[in-house]
């Protein structure tokens, strides 16, 4: 699916606030609410918009990135599918470079993060991990 400038503007608006109503988007773009609704449904149907979610940060919550090296004998997507099912793993990214996968994990304490990392390390095909605790997030 080719995206035009209106599709890209809709995505930008929703990225900044996924709760923006179709009516508000229509007003901003000078098109009808029905046109916005159809475009959003088309973006969803083509897998461009994958989900509507929120960014949040709880007081005293611990967040970390876990950088993961994998064995070439097991396809990276197979490992990634297992990782997303682990409690505490929020997002899994397959990447290029020194690490094959980066997992974003969160939990109420360092103990819970350690438990999640131990579960990650137990997945067959993972060679090593390197973890980084997130101290602060800027938007």
Coordinates of C-alpha atoms in Angstrom, one line a residue:
X1 CA 0.0 0.0 0.0
X2 CA 1.3 3.4 -0.9
X3 CA 0.8 6.1 1.6
X4 CA 0.0 9.6 0.6
X5 CA 0.6 12.8 2.6
X6 CA -2.9 12.5 4.3
X7 CA -2.1 9.0 5.5
X8 CA 1.2 10.2 6.9
X9 CA -0.5 13.1 8.7
X10 CA -3.0 10.8 10.2
X11 CA -0.2 8.5 11.5
X12 CA 1.6 11.5 12.9
X13 CA -1.5 12.7 14.8
X14 CA -2.1 9.3 16.2
X15 CA 1.5 8.8 17.2
X16 CA 1.3 11.9 19.4
X17 CA -2.1 10.9 20.8
X18 CA -3.7 7.6 19.9
X19 CA -7.0 8.8 21.5
X20 CA -7.5 11.6 19.0
X21 CA -11.0 11.2 17.6
X22 CA -11.6 10.8 13.9
X23 CA -13.6 14.1 14.1
X24 CA -10.6 16.0 15.5
X25 CA -8.3 14.5 12.9
X26 CA -10.8 15.4 10.1
X27 CA -10.9 19.0 11.4
X28 CA -7.1 19.3 11.5
X29 CA -6.8 17.9 8.0
X30 CA -9.8 19.5 6.4
X31 CA -11.5 16.3 5.3
X32 CA -14.6 14.4 6.4
X33 CA -14.7 12.2 9.4
X34 CA -15.8 9.3 7.2
X35 CA -12.7 9.7 5.1
X36 CA -10.5 9.6 8.2
X37 CA -12.3 6.5 9.4
X38 CA -11.9 4.7 6.0
X39 CA -8.2 5.7 5.9
X40 CA -7.5 4.4 9.4
X41 CA -9.3 1.2 8.7
X42 CA -7.3 0.7 5.6
X43 CA -4.0 1.4 7.5
X44 CA -5.0 -1.2 10.0
X45 CA -6.1 -3.8 7.4
X46 CA -2.7 -3.4 5.6
X47 CA -0.8 -3.8 8.8
X48 CA 0.6 -0.3 8.9
X49 CA -1.1 0.6 12.1
X50 CA -0.5 -2.5 14.3
X51 CA -2.0 -1.4 17.6
X52 CA -3.2 1.6 19.5
X53 CA -1.4 1.9 22.8
X54 CA -0.1 4.3 25.5
X55 CA 3.3 5.2 26.7
X56 CA 3.4 5.1 30.5
X57 CA 5.9 5.3 33.3
X58 CA 5.0 4.2 36.8
X59 CA 6.8 5.5 39.9
X60 CA 9.5 3.1 41.0
X61 CA 9.0 0.8 38.0
X62 CA 12.2 -0.6 36.6
X63 CA 12.7 -0.7 32.8
X64 CA 15.6 -2.1 30.9
X65 CA 16.8 -3.0 27.4
X66 CA 18.2 -6.5 27.1
X67 CA 20.6 -6.9 24.2
X68 CA 20.7 -10.6 23.0
X69 CA 23.1 -12.6 20.9
X70 CA 21.6 -15.7 19.3
X71 CA 22.9 -18.9 17.8
X72 CA 22.9 -19.1 14.0
X73 CA 21.5 -22.6 14.2
X74 CA 18.1 -21.4 15.4
X75 CA 16.3 -18.8 13.3
X76 CA 16.0 -15.4 15.1
X77 CA 12.2 -15.2 14.5
X78 CA 11.7 -18.5 16.4
X79 CA 13.6 -17.0 19.4
X80 CA 11.7 -13.7 19.2
X81 CA 8.3 -15.5 19.2
X82 CA 9.4 -17.2 22.5
X83 CA 10.6 -14.0 24.0
X84 CA 7.4 -12.0 23.6
X85 CA 5.6 -14.7 25.7
X86 CA 7.8 -14.1 28.7
X87 CA 6.3 -12.1 31.5
X88 CA 7.9 -8.7 31.8
X89 CA 9.0 -8.6 28.1
X90 CA 7.0 -5.8 26.5
X91 CA 8.6 -5.4 23.1
X92 CA 11.1 -7.4 21.0
X93 CA 13.1 -5.9 18.2
X94 CA 15.2 -7.9 15.7
X95 CA 18.2 -5.8 14.9
X96 CA 21.5 -5.7 12.9
X97 CA 24.9 -5.2 14.4
X98 CA 26.5 -6.8 17.4
X99 CA 23.2 -8.0 18.9
X100 CA 20.5 -9.9 17.0
X101 CA 17.6 -9.0 19.3
X102 CA 16.8 -6.2 21.8
X103 CA 14.1 -6.8 24.3
X104 CA 12.4 -4.0 26.3
X105 CA 11.4 -5.3 29.7
X106 CA 9.7 -3.7 32.6
X107 CA 8.8 -4.8 36.1
X108 CA 8.1 -3.5 39.6
X109 CA 11.6 -4.2 41.0
X110 CA 15.1 -5.2 40.1
X111 CA 14.2 -8.7 41.3
X112 CA 11.5 -9.0 38.8
X113 CA 13.8 -7.7 36.0
X114 CA 16.4 -10.3 37.0
X115 CA 13.7 -13.0 36.9
X116 CA 12.7 -11.9 33.4
X117 CA 16.4 -11.8 32.2
X118 CA 16.9 -15.3 33.7
X119 CA 13.9 -16.5 31.7
X120 CA 15.3 -14.9 28.5
X121 CA 18.6 -16.6 29.0
X122 CA 16.9 -19.9 29.3
X123 CA 15.5 -19.7 25.8
X124 CA 17.2 -22.2 23.5
X125 CA 19.4 -20.4 21.0
X126 CA 20.4 -17.5 23.2
X127 CA 24.1 -17.3 23.5
X128 CA 24.5 -14.2 25.7
X129 CA 22.7 -11.1 27.0
X130 CA 23.8 -7.6 28.1
X131 CA 21.3 -5.5 30.0
X132 CA 21.0 -1.8 30.5
X133 CA 18.6 -0.2 33.1
X134 CA 16.7 2.9 31.9
X135 CA 17.2 5.8 34.3
X136 CA 15.0 8.5 32.6
X137 CA 12.9 8.9 29.4
X138 CA 12.6 12.1 27.4
X139 CA 9.9 12.8 24.8

